[in-house]
Tab-separated table of C-alpha atoms and ligand atoms in Angstrom:
chain	number	residue	atom	x	y	z
A	762	MET	CA	0.000	0.000	0.000
A	763	SER	CA	1.405	3.401	-0.988
A	764	LYS	CA	1.951	6.244	1.478
A	765	LYS	CA	-0.837	8.201	-0.192
A	766	GLN	CA	-3.332	5.364	0.335
A	767	GLU	CA	-2.298	5.018	3.971
A	768	PHE	CA	-2.961	8.709	4.684
A	769	ASN	CA	-6.312	9.086	6.337
A	770	ALA	CA	-7.608	12.645	6.461
A	771	PHE	CA	-10.052	11.850	9.253
A	772	SER	CA	-7.417	10.284	11.529
A	773	SER	CA	-5.266	13.333	10.896
A	774	ALA	CA	-8.155	15.732	11.719
A	775	GLN	CA	-8.865	13.753	14.897
A	776	ALA	CA	-5.195	13.789	15.931
A	777	GLU	CA	-5.122	17.591	15.523
A	778	PHE	CA	-8.333	17.877	17.533
A	779	ASP	CA	-6.960	15.595	20.302
A	780	ARG	CA	-3.793	17.712	20.549
A	781	ILE	CA	-5.735	20.962	20.965
A	782	ALA	CA	-8.310	19.347	23.293
A	783	GLU	CA	-5.389	18.416	25.542
A	784	LEU	CA	-3.944	21.928	25.314
A	785	ILE	CA	-7.204	23.583	26.417
A	786	GLY	CA	-8.065	20.873	28.950
A	787	LEU	CA	-11.361	20.001	27.255
A	788	GLU	CA	-13.562	17.744	29.361
A	789	ASP	CA	-14.171	14.134	28.341
A	790	GLY	CA	-17.796	14.496	27.274
A	791	ALA	CA	-17.040	17.315	24.834
A	792	ARG	CA	-14.023	15.429	23.500
A	793	GLN	CA	-16.104	12.357	22.751
A	794	LEU	CA	-18.775	14.443	21.079
A	795	LEU	CA	-16.479	16.598	18.963
A	796	ARG	CA	-13.991	14.026	17.731
A	797	ASN	CA	-16.725	12.344	15.657
A	798	PRO	CA	-19.533	13.619	13.419
A	799	MET	CA	-22.966	13.882	15.019
A	800	ARG	CA	-24.772	12.421	12.013
A	801	GLU	CA	-23.920	10.691	8.779
A	802	TYR	CA	-26.077	9.794	5.839
A	803	HIS	CA	-24.839	7.141	3.399
A	804	PHE	CA	-27.049	6.326	0.480
A	805	ASN	CA	-27.301	4.884	-3.010
A	806	ILE	CA	-28.315	7.096	-5.926
A	807	PRO	CA	-29.713	5.026	-8.803
A	808	VAL	CA	-29.324	6.755	-12.157
A	809	ARG	CA	-30.633	5.761	-15.576
A	810	MET	CA	-27.662	6.363	-17.840
A	811	ASP	CA	-27.907	7.761	-21.372
A	812	ASP	CA	-27.464	4.263	-22.863
A	813	GLY	CA	-30.525	3.009	-20.951
A	814	SER	CA	-28.580	1.038	-18.328
A	815	PHE	CA	-28.750	1.776	-14.584
A	816	GLN	CA	-25.789	2.743	-12.477
A	817	VAL	CA	-25.797	3.205	-8.700
A	818	PHE	CA	-23.653	5.986	-7.208
A	819	GLN	CA	-22.639	6.147	-3.550
A	820	GLY	CA	-23.562	9.453	-1.883
A	821	TYR	CA	-22.811	10.966	1.516
A	822	ARG	CA	-23.705	13.841	3.774
A	823	VAL	CA	-21.835	14.141	7.048
A	824	GLN	CA	-22.901	16.653	9.715
A	825	HIS	CA	-20.060	17.047	12.135
A	826	ASN	CA	-21.627	19.491	14.575
A	827	ASP	CA	-24.520	21.944	14.496
A	828	ALA	CA	-24.487	23.320	18.050
A	829	ARG	CA	-23.757	26.864	16.737
A	830	GLY	CA	-26.216	26.774	13.822
A	831	PRO	CA	-27.142	24.840	10.691
A	832	CYS	CA	-24.291	22.860	9.126
A	833	LYS	CA	-22.458	24.373	6.176
A	834	GLY	CA	-20.111	22.734	3.708
A	835	GLY	CA	-19.562	21.688	0.125
A	836	ILE	CA	-20.513	18.657	-1.901
A	837	ARG	CA	-17.732	17.204	-3.999
A	838	PHE	CA	-17.933	14.835	-6.934
A	839	HIS	CA	-14.812	12.723	-7.040
A	840	PRO	CA	-13.996	9.163	-8.119
A	841	GLN	CA	-11.676	8.700	-5.109
A	842	GLU	CA	-14.079	10.187	-2.577
A	843	THR	CA	-14.127	8.278	0.726
A	844	VAL	CA	-16.361	8.691	3.742
A	845	ASP	CA	-13.303	9.439	5.877
A	846	THR	CA	-12.370	12.374	3.641
A	847	VAL	CA	-15.924	13.697	3.959
A	848	ARG	CA	-15.787	13.233	7.754
A	849	ALA	CA	-12.499	15.158	7.986
A	850	LEU	CA	-13.745	17.969	5.769
A	851	SER	CA	-16.947	18.275	7.800
A	852	MET	CA	-14.930	18.606	11.018
A	853	TRP	CA	-12.687	21.274	9.451
A	854	MET	CA	-15.821	23.181	8.380
A	855	THR	CA	-16.993	23.236	12.007
A	856	TRP	CA	-13.701	24.870	13.076
A	857	LYS	CA	-13.610	27.241	10.092
A	858	CYS	CA	-17.147	28.553	10.707
A	859	ALA	CA	-16.440	28.914	14.414
A	860	VAL	CA	-13.144	30.767	14.009
A	861	VAL	CA	-14.840	33.533	11.968
A	862	ASP	CA	-17.762	33.405	14.386
A	863	LEU	CA	-20.423	32.450	11.837
A	864	PRO	CA	-23.635	31.066	13.371
A	865	LEU	CA	-23.106	27.814	11.468
A	866	GLY	CA	-21.815	24.314	12.076
A	867	GLY	CA	-19.761	22.022	9.872
A	868	GLY	CA	-20.930	19.598	7.223
A	869	LYS	CA	-19.664	18.069	4.001
A	870	GLY	CA	-21.028	15.825	1.302
A	871	GLY	CA	-19.983	13.913	-1.717
A	872	VAL	CA	-20.752	11.466	-4.437
A	873	ILE	CA	-18.283	8.886	-5.754
A	874	CYS	CA	-18.337	9.731	-9.455
A	875	ASP	CA	-16.262	11.380	-12.158
A	876	PRO	CA	-18.174	14.187	-13.895
A	877	HIS	CA	-15.665	14.059	-16.798
A	878	HIS	CA	-17.279	10.764	-17.840
A	879	LEU	CA	-20.896	11.769	-17.268
A	880	SER	CA	-23.214	13.657	-19.589
A	881	PRO	CA	-24.928	16.794	-18.270
A	882	ARG	CA	-28.191	14.828	-18.036
A	883	GLU	CA	-26.515	12.092	-15.988
A	884	GLN	CA	-24.949	14.726	-13.689
A	885	GLU	CA	-28.355	16.363	-13.248
A	886	ALA	CA	-29.825	12.972	-12.292
A	887	ILE	CA	-27.092	12.506	-9.655
A	888	CYS	CA	-27.780	15.988	-8.225
A	889	ARG	CA	-31.531	15.395	-8.046
A	890	GLY	CA	-31.003	11.884	-6.659
A	891	TRP	CA	-28.686	13.238	-3.948
A	892	VAL	CA	-31.398	15.675	-2.818
A	893	ARG	CA	-34.139	13.014	-2.913
A	894	GLN	CA	-32.098	10.974	-0.436
A	895	VAL	CA	-31.424	13.724	2.109
A	896	PHE	CA	-33.996	16.471	1.559
A	897	SER	CA	-35.486	16.031	5.020
A	898	ASN	CA	-32.066	16.443	6.641
A	899	VAL	CA	-30.741	19.462	4.721
A	900	GLY	CA	-32.180	22.906	3.969
A	901	PRO	CA	-32.033	26.486	5.254
A	902	VAL	CA	-32.531	25.588	8.920
A	903	ARG	CA	-30.633	22.278	8.990
A	904	ASP	CA	-27.687	22.060	6.664
A	905	ILE	CA	-26.712	24.267	3.710
A	906	PRO	CA	-24.569	22.638	1.014
A	907	ALA	CA	-22.305	24.488	-1.457
A	908	PRO	CA	-20.052	23.663	-4.408
A	909	ASP	CA	-16.682	22.018	-3.859
A	910	VAL	CA	-14.245	20.027	-5.993
A	911	MET	CA	-15.834	19.298	-9.395
A	912	THR	CA	-19.257	20.710	-8.504
A	913	THR	CA	-20.489	23.974	-10.009
A	914	SER	CA	-23.233	26.572	-9.692
A	915	GLN	CA	-25.230	24.554	-12.241
A	916	HIS	CA	-25.116	21.493	-9.943
A	917	MET	CA	-26.272	23.696	-7.049
A	918	LEU	CA	-29.233	25.000	-9.079
A	919	TRP	CA	-30.365	21.482	-10.051
A	920	MET	CA	-30.181	20.518	-6.374
A	921	LEU	CA	-32.116	23.602	-5.306
A	922	ASP	CA	-34.762	22.974	-7.963
A	923	GLU	CA	-35.267	19.408	-6.721
A	924	TYR	CA	-35.487	20.556	-3.093
A	925	GLU	CA	-38.043	23.237	-3.991
A	926	ALA	CA	-40.086	20.807	-6.095
A	927	ILE	CA	-40.257	18.345	-3.189
A	928	ASN	CA	-41.088	21.032	-0.621
A	929	GLY	CA	-43.467	23.027	-2.795
A	930	GLY	CA	-42.014	26.510	-2.383
A	931	HIS	CA	-39.011	28.722	-2.968
A	932	TYR	CA	-36.194	28.101	-0.497
A	933	PRO	CA	-33.115	29.784	-2.019
A	934	GLY	CA	-31.335	29.629	1.356
A	935	THR	CA	-31.126	25.835	0.967
A	936	ILE	CA	-27.854	25.946	-0.910
A	937	THR	CA	-25.115	28.478	-1.751
A	938	GLY	CA	-22.792	28.959	-4.705
A	939	LYS	CA	-25.713	29.874	-6.947
A	940	PRO	CA	-25.123	32.229	-9.884
A	941	VAL	CA	-25.655	35.956	-9.249
A	942	GLY	CA	-29.222	36.718	-10.369
A	943	MET	CA	-30.362	33.242	-9.307
A	944	GLY	CA	-29.796	33.684	-5.580
A	945	GLY	CA	-26.026	34.063	-5.641
A	946	SER	CA	-24.165	36.858	-3.833
A	947	LEU	CA	-22.090	39.596	-5.389
A	948	GLY	CA	-18.532	39.463	-4.101
A	949	ARG	CA	-18.306	35.669	-3.814
A	950	THR	CA	-15.676	35.547	-6.596
A	951	GLN	CA	-13.473	38.078	-4.805
A	952	ALA	CA	-14.244	36.898	-1.254
A	953	THR	CA	-11.508	34.345	-0.593
A	954	GLY	CA	-8.629	36.307	-2.143
A	955	TYR	CA	-9.716	39.588	-0.565
A	956	GLY	CA	-10.249	37.827	2.779
A	957	VAL	CA	-6.652	36.568	2.708
A	958	VAL	CA	-5.443	40.146	2.217
A	959	TYR	CA	-7.699	41.595	4.934
A	960	THR	CA	-5.949	39.260	7.399
A	961	LEU	CA	-2.528	39.950	5.866
A	962	ARG	CA	-3.127	43.707	6.170
A	963	GLU	CA	-3.823	43.331	9.900
A	964	ALA	CA	-0.841	41.027	10.439
A	965	LEU	CA	1.489	43.591	8.828
A	966	LYS	CA	-0.038	46.309	10.990
A	967	GLU	CA	0.674	44.257	14.122
A	968	LEU	CA	4.207	43.535	12.969
A	969	GLY	CA	4.803	47.219	12.295
A	970	ILE	CA	5.435	46.690	8.578
A	971	LYS	CA	4.008	48.978	5.895
A	972	PRO	CA	2.465	47.047	2.954
A	973	GLN	CA	4.137	49.464	0.529
A	974	ASP	CA	7.533	48.359	1.861
A	975	THR	CA	6.830	44.691	1.120
A	976	THR	CA	7.114	42.250	-1.762
A	977	ALA	CA	5.357	38.901	-2.176
A	978	SER	CA	5.727	35.610	-3.981
A	979	VAL	CA	2.484	33.776	-4.736
A	980	GLN	CA	1.939	30.117	-5.549
A	981	GLY	CA	-0.971	29.651	-7.958
A	982	PHE	CA	-2.639	32.096	-10.309
A	983	GLY	CA	-6.294	31.123	-9.987
A	984	ASN	CA	-9.307	32.607	-8.229
A	985	VAL	CA	-7.808	33.074	-4.765
A	986	SER	CA	-4.420	34.225	-6.005
A	987	GLN	CA	-5.591	36.784	-8.586
A	988	TYR	CA	-7.924	38.625	-6.211
A	989	ALA	CA	-5.360	38.497	-3.405
A	990	ILE	CA	-2.706	40.011	-5.702
A	991	GLU	CA	-5.145	42.719	-6.809
A	992	LEU	CA	-6.028	43.888	-3.296
A	993	TYR	CA	-2.474	43.518	-1.978
A	994	GLY	CA	-1.377	45.735	-4.888
A	995	ARG	CA	-3.999	48.326	-3.984
A	996	LEU	CA	-2.543	48.398	-0.457
A	997	GLY	CA	0.808	49.241	-2.037
A	998	GLY	CA	2.411	45.775	-1.931
A	999	LYS	CA	4.451	44.474	-4.859
A	1000	THR	CA	4.020	40.897	-6.108
A	1001	VAL	CA	7.261	39.875	-7.782
A	1002	SER	CA	6.532	36.257	-8.669
A	1003	VAL	CA	3.612	33.917	-9.306
A	1004	SER	CA	3.609	30.246	-10.170
A	1005	CYS	CA	1.113	27.999	-11.902
A	1006	TRP	CA	0.603	24.545	-13.345
A	1007	ASP	CA	1.308	24.019	-17.056
A	1008	GLN	CA	-1.125	21.406	-18.375
A	1009	ALA	CA	0.836	20.674	-21.572
A	1010	GLU	CA	4.214	20.276	-19.868
A	1011	GLU	CA	2.726	18.588	-16.787
A	1012	ALA	CA	4.920	20.742	-14.562
A	1013	SER	CA	4.702	23.955	-12.593
A	1014	PHE	CA	6.566	27.158	-13.445
A	1015	CYS	CA	7.365	30.364	-11.620
A	1016	PHE	CA	7.099	33.735	-13.418
A	1017	VAL	CA	9.357	36.372	-11.922
A	1018	LYS	CA	9.545	40.142	-12.463
A	1019	PRO	CA	11.580	41.917	-9.749
A	1020	GLU	CA	10.019	45.323	-10.550
A	1021	GLY	CA	6.562	43.795	-9.873
A	1022	ILE	CA	4.180	41.786	-12.032
A	1023	ASP	CA	1.444	43.560	-13.979
A	1024	LEU	CA	-1.722	41.749	-12.890
A	1025	THR	CA	-3.940	42.787	-15.812
A	1026	GLU	CA	-1.217	41.973	-18.335
A	1027	LEU	CA	-0.706	38.499	-16.817
A	1028	GLN	CA	-4.455	37.852	-16.628
A	1029	GLY	CA	-4.570	38.597	-20.358
A	1030	ILE	CA	-2.297	35.625	-21.079
A	1031	THR	CA	-3.821	33.221	-18.539
A	1032	ASP	CA	-6.325	30.470	-19.351
A	1033	HIS	CA	-9.505	29.500	-17.556
A	1034	PHE	CA	-7.649	27.142	-15.198
A	1035	GLY	CA	-5.083	29.705	-14.034
A	1036	GLY	CA	-2.335	28.567	-16.412
A	1037	ILE	CA	-0.046	31.286	-17.819
A	1038	ASP	CA	1.186	31.199	-21.454
A	1039	GLN	CA	4.976	30.801	-21.127
A	1040	ALA	CA	6.020	32.118	-24.553
A	1041	ARG	CA	3.952	35.282	-24.199
A	1042	ALA	CA	5.145	35.799	-20.625
A	1043	LYS	CA	8.756	35.597	-21.838
A	1044	ASP	CA	7.982	38.260	-24.485
A	1045	LEU	CA	6.616	40.463	-21.703
A	1046	GLY	CA	9.922	40.239	-19.829
A	1047	TYR	CA	9.124	37.579	-17.217
A	1048	LYS	CA	11.923	35.276	-16.113
A	1049	ILE	CA	10.582	31.701	-16.062
A	1050	LEU	CA	11.925	29.354	-13.396
A	1051	PRO	CA	10.929	25.880	-12.177
A	1052	GLY	CA	7.704	25.971	-10.123
A	1053	GLU	CA	9.376	25.216	-6.778
A	1054	SER	CA	11.262	28.542	-7.012
A	1055	TRP	CA	8.205	30.397	-5.701
A	1056	ILE	CA	9.242	29.401	-2.175
A	1057	SER	CA	12.851	30.621	-2.338
A	1058	GLN	CA	12.196	34.140	-3.668
A	1059	ASP	CA	13.793	37.079	-1.855
A	1060	VAL	CA	10.498	38.498	-0.551
A	1061	ASP	CA	8.756	39.499	2.688
A	1062	ILE	CA	5.544	37.552	2.143
A	1063	LEU	CA	4.750	34.082	0.843
A	1064	LEU	CA	1.208	33.460	-0.277
A	1065	PRO	CA	0.521	29.802	-1.102
A	1066	ALA	CA	-2.757	29.752	-3.070
A	1067	ALA	CA	-2.631	26.534	-5.063
A	1068	LEU	CA	-2.519	23.148	-3.346
A	1069	GLU	CA	-2.038	21.351	-0.055
A	1070	ASN	CA	1.340	20.201	1.317
A	1071	GLN	CA	3.428	22.781	-0.585
A	1072	ILE	CA	5.555	23.852	2.383
A	1073	ASN	CA	7.007	20.727	3.921
A	1074	VAL	CA	10.101	19.434	5.697
A	1075	ASP	CA	11.845	18.878	2.352
A	1076	ASN	CA	11.614	22.491	1.190
A	1077	VAL	CA	11.113	24.567	4.334
A	1078	ASN	CA	14.827	25.389	4.402
A	1079	MET	CA	14.582	26.930	0.954
A	1080	ILE	CA	12.516	29.787	2.379
A	1081	ASN	CA	14.486	33.031	2.175
A	1082	ASP	CA	15.565	34.540	5.527
A	1083	ARG	CA	13.802	37.763	4.565
A	1084	VAL	CA	10.322	36.150	4.675
A	1085	LYS	CA	8.289	37.479	7.594
A	1086	VAL	CA	4.730	36.360	6.882
A	1087	ILE	CA	3.042	33.362	5.269
A	1088	ALA	CA	-0.642	33.918	4.476
A	1089	GLU	CA	-2.207	30.538	3.711
A	1090	GLY	CA	-4.698	31.096	0.900
A	1091	ALA	CA	-4.846	27.403	-0.057
A	1092	ASN	CA	-6.270	24.690	2.170
A	1093	GLY	CA	-3.548	22.809	4.051
A	1094	PRO	CA	-0.551	24.309	2.167
A	1095	THR	CA	1.766	23.675	5.121
A	1096	ALA	CA	2.476	20.120	6.250
A	1097	PRO	CA	2.095	19.917	10.065
A	1098	ALA	CA	5.698	18.683	10.343
A	1099	ALA	CA	6.962	21.947	8.784
A	1100	ASP	CA	5.247	24.166	11.347
A	1101	PRO	CA	7.993	23.916	14.015
A	1102	TYR	CA	10.605	25.003	11.430
A	1103	LEU	CA	8.538	28.074	10.513
A	1104	LYS	CA	8.221	28.907	14.185
A	1105	GLU	CA	11.977	28.554	14.628
A	1106	LYS	CA	12.578	30.864	11.649
A	1107	GLY	CA	10.302	33.433	13.306
A	1108	ILE	CA	7.845	33.469	10.404
A	1109	PHE	CA	4.342	34.667	11.253
A	1110	VAL	CA	1.816	32.226	9.754
A	1111	ILE	CA	-1.821	33.204	9.163
A	1112	PRO	CA	-3.392	29.719	9.129
A	1113	ASP	CA	-5.586	28.552	6.253
A	1114	PHE	CA	-8.845	28.184	8.152
A	1115	LEU	CA	-8.601	31.843	9.179
A	1116	ALA	CA	-6.902	33.340	6.099
A	1117	ASN	CA	-9.157	31.713	3.495
A	1118	ALA	CA	-12.407	31.892	5.492
A	1119	GLY	CA	-13.599	34.814	3.329
A	1120	GLY	CA	-15.157	32.254	0.996
A	1121	VAL	CA	-17.390	30.621	3.585
A	1122	THR	CA	-18.156	34.012	5.128
A	1123	CYS	CA	-19.498	35.260	1.799
A	1124	SER	CA	-21.422	31.980	1.392
A	1125	TYR	CA	-23.000	32.738	4.750
A	1126	PHE	CA	-23.906	36.206	3.409
A	1127	GLU	CA	-25.427	34.510	0.359
A	1128	GLN	CA	-27.574	32.374	2.617
A	1129	VAL	CA	-28.700	35.358	4.689
A	1130	GLN	CA	-29.586	37.325	1.530
A	1131	SER	CA	-31.380	34.299	0.059
A	1132	ASN	CA	-33.430	33.784	3.206
A	1133	MET	CA	-34.458	37.470	3.102
A	1134	ASN	CA	-34.849	37.447	-0.687
A	1135	TYR	CA	-33.074	40.803	-0.587
A	1136	PHE	CA	-29.666	41.153	-2.181
A	1137	TRP	CA	-26.920	43.572	-1.198
A	1138	GLU	CA	-24.725	45.767	-3.389
A	1139	LEU	CA	-21.109	44.706	-3.888
A	1140	GLY	CA	-19.739	47.413	-1.586
A	1141	GLU	CA	-21.981	46.280	1.239
A	1142	VAL	CA	-20.914	42.646	0.867
A	1143	LEU	CA	-17.219	43.519	0.820
A	1144	SER	CA	-17.367	45.902	3.760
A	1145	LYS	CA	-19.231	43.303	5.843
A	1146	LEU	CA	-16.613	40.757	4.785
A	1147	ASP	CA	-13.806	43.049	5.900
A	1148	VAL	CA	-15.462	43.600	9.294
A	1149	LYS	CA	-15.858	39.830	9.866
A	1150	MET	CA	-12.352	38.891	8.728
A	1151	THR	CA	-10.688	41.679	10.688
A	1152	ALA	CA	-12.564	40.765	13.875
A	1153	ALA	CA	-11.659	37.099	13.420
A	1154	TYR	CA	-8.009	37.985	12.838
A	1155	TYR	CA	-7.795	39.934	16.126
A	1156	ALA	CA	-9.693	37.295	18.100
A	1157	VAL	CA	-7.064	34.742	17.029
A	1158	SER	CA	-4.057	37.012	17.359
A	1159	ASP	CA	-5.060	38.198	20.862
A	1160	LEU	CA	-5.384	34.587	21.975
A	1161	ALA	CA	-2.057	33.630	20.384
A	1162	ARG	CA	-0.329	36.423	22.295
A	1163	LYS	CA	-2.093	35.625	25.565
A	1164	HIS	CA	-1.166	31.938	25.502
A	1165	GLU	CA	2.134	32.327	23.642
A	1166	VAL	CA	1.075	29.866	20.946
A	1167	THR	CA	1.127	30.017	17.147
A	1168	MET	CA	-1.742	31.582	15.215
A	1169	ARG	CA	-2.693	28.081	14.034
A	1170	ASP	CA	-2.980	26.698	17.548
A	1171	ALA	CA	-4.782	29.837	18.732
A	1172	GLY	CA	-7.278	29.510	15.847
A	1173	TYR	CA	-8.015	25.915	16.790
A	1174	MET	CA	-8.266	26.800	20.480
A	1175	LEU	CA	-10.735	29.585	19.763
A	1176	ALA	CA	-12.846	27.488	17.409
A	1177	ILE	CA	-12.949	24.367	19.580
A	1178	ASN	CA	-13.734	26.410	22.691
A	1179	ARG	CA	-16.591	28.189	20.910
A	1180	VAL	CA	-18.130	24.931	19.681
A	1181	ALA	CA	-17.638	23.199	23.037
A	1182	MET	CA	-19.294	26.148	24.781
A	1183	ALA	CA	-22.336	25.925	22.483
A	1184	CYS	CA	-22.561	22.187	23.218
A	1185	ARG	CA	-22.383	22.834	26.964
A	1186	ASP	CA	-24.973	25.638	26.775
A	1187	ARG	CA	-27.344	23.298	24.971
A	1188	GLY	CA	-26.752	20.588	27.557
A	1189	TRP	CA	-24.958	18.259	25.115
A	1190	ALA	CA	-21.741	18.065	27.071
B	1853	NAD	P1	-8.025	27.639	-8.989
B	1853	NAD	O1	-8.281	26.341	-9.626
B	1853	NAD	O2	-8.780	28.845	-9.434
B	1853	NAD	O3	-6.448	28.008	-9.139
B	1853	NAD	C1	-5.453	27.128	-8.781
B	1853	NAD	C2	-4.124	27.675	-9.269
B	1853	NAD	O4	-3.082	26.845	-8.772
B	1853	NAD	C3	-3.976	27.685	-10.797
B	1853	NAD	O5	-3.297	28.846	-11.213
B	1853	NAD	C4	-3.088	26.468	-11.054
B	1853	NAD	O6	-2.317	26.585	-12.255
B	1853	NAD	C5	-2.197	26.524	-9.841
B	1853	NAD	N1	-1.516	25.273	-9.549
B	1853	NAD	C6	-1.983	24.013	-9.588
B	1853	NAD	N2	-0.994	23.145	-9.283
B	1853	NAD	C7	0.101	23.882	-9.047
B	1853	NAD	C8	1.448	23.593	-8.675
B	1853	NAD	N3	1.850	22.332	-8.490
B	1853	NAD	N4	2.320	24.616	-8.525
B	1853	NAD	C9	1.930	25.895	-8.709
B	1853	NAD	N5	0.683	26.227	-9.054
B	1853	NAD	C10	-0.210	25.238	-9.212
B	1853	NAD	O7	-8.208	27.383	-7.425
B	1853	NAD	P2	-8.616	28.419	-6.293
B	1853	NAD	O8	-10.086	28.471	-6.189
B	1853	NAD	O9	-7.834	29.661	-6.465
B	1853	NAD	O10	-8.128	27.638	-4.991
B	1853	NAD	C11	-6.759	27.619	-4.596
B	1853	NAD	C12	-6.648	27.021	-3.206
B	1853	NAD	O11	-7.441	27.790	-2.304
B	1853	NAD	C13	-7.128	25.580	-3.031
B	1853	NAD	O12	-6.348	24.978	-2.022
B	1853	NAD	C14	-8.542	25.749	-2.518
B	1853	NAD	O13	-8.987	24.613	-1.802
B	1853	NAD	C15	-8.355	26.930	-1.610
B	1853	NAD	N6	-9.592	27.648	-1.306
B	1853	NAD	C16	-10.324	28.233	-2.297
B	1853	NAD	C17	-11.485	28.919	-1.989
B	1853	NAD	C18	-12.268	29.617	-3.046
B	1853	NAD	O14	-13.250	30.275	-2.690
B	1853	NAD	N7	-11.889	29.542	-4.316
B	1853	NAD	C19	-11.916	28.996	-0.639
B	1853	NAD	C20	-11.154	28.417	0.368
B	1853	NAD	C21	-9.982	27.744	0.014
């Protein structure tokens, strides 16, 4: 069995929880409750395929904890989906919602399937079948799904339509990630990238560093990265390198311009998947290096916004001594084993579940607007997002200072304490 197969996301999420539970002296009852999901639904979704045959797809919804409010979390379509991955992701959603103080719990769902090999009609049948299996356990006051890996706003609309058909009414707050104009929120596209920079802005303020005196190297050039670079630039910061995956060459590359990249110019030569055209970038004066070089750039800020496990024990020593802050835009970009090295180097890390929580915060705003059937202007969404992210940043940073722990540990402590408190208040623990 390969190392990858042995890795179990749920065991890893539980180990992290156990470590923090020990640190905060969490009582036994709350530990038992919080280290496992409260409810799980496993079901078969029978689908008549385009060729007339029937195929049965395995579907899941896991509700880790809803003491603070209805569960919230995505539904992913993936051929390698496992119930343990869904369990882990649902637990992480509980902590993420709690750290930004959203009145929501954590959930996650999935279907074992590969949309690449399914027609749109077959995908629609899976979406409607998923809702038929769990409609009485999800919805605006129970559990609000959203898109995730390989699910789109179209999938969300099919699911909503099925839910509304079954329940005989309009319930747009059932699901988020809907297109703008069909119950979606303005600002959702910008939310994660901007949220990362709202927290980065506050971190620099606390460290006594002016954004205009800083430079950054960014891994990834997709949704999170592009909006983060835009706002960081507006604060005066200079992004000097970005990296991306090159589909044709099956490798990643780093595009460097010491005088600062031109965001609009780079966006003009970037495809739908965040891949930059190398030949055209060269013509525009970018130096092209192997992808790993993003981490060793002579910059003040590293902003991983691509994949998990990108800062690990094998490359942590390549980080330039000048780096002062890592703002984790991606989910899980730092391997837990690398954290002690970052601490030793004195690098201030804004952990993923705080830094990239702008996405779920805006999804929460979408749900609120949907429930009211009243939609806010872009400026209103973004200013509310800034208020939430800034407050969350200071709640975590104050705790980190008070207990002399890292921002990551403080974030977990805050989140777990908040959820445990809600459980106690309800008489569950
Ligand atoms: P995206 O698909 O829009 O962009 C991903 C970018 O990463 C692309 O530019 C791609 O070329 C690049 N990339 C892929 N492999 C790479 C590699 N090996 N080296 C360098 N670059 C590589 O994705 P996104 O929505 O921007 O998400 C990025 C990360 O942020 C993911 O970890 C995601 O889970 C996390 N995240 C996203 C959101 C959101 O709202 N989009 C919210 C929370 C967390």
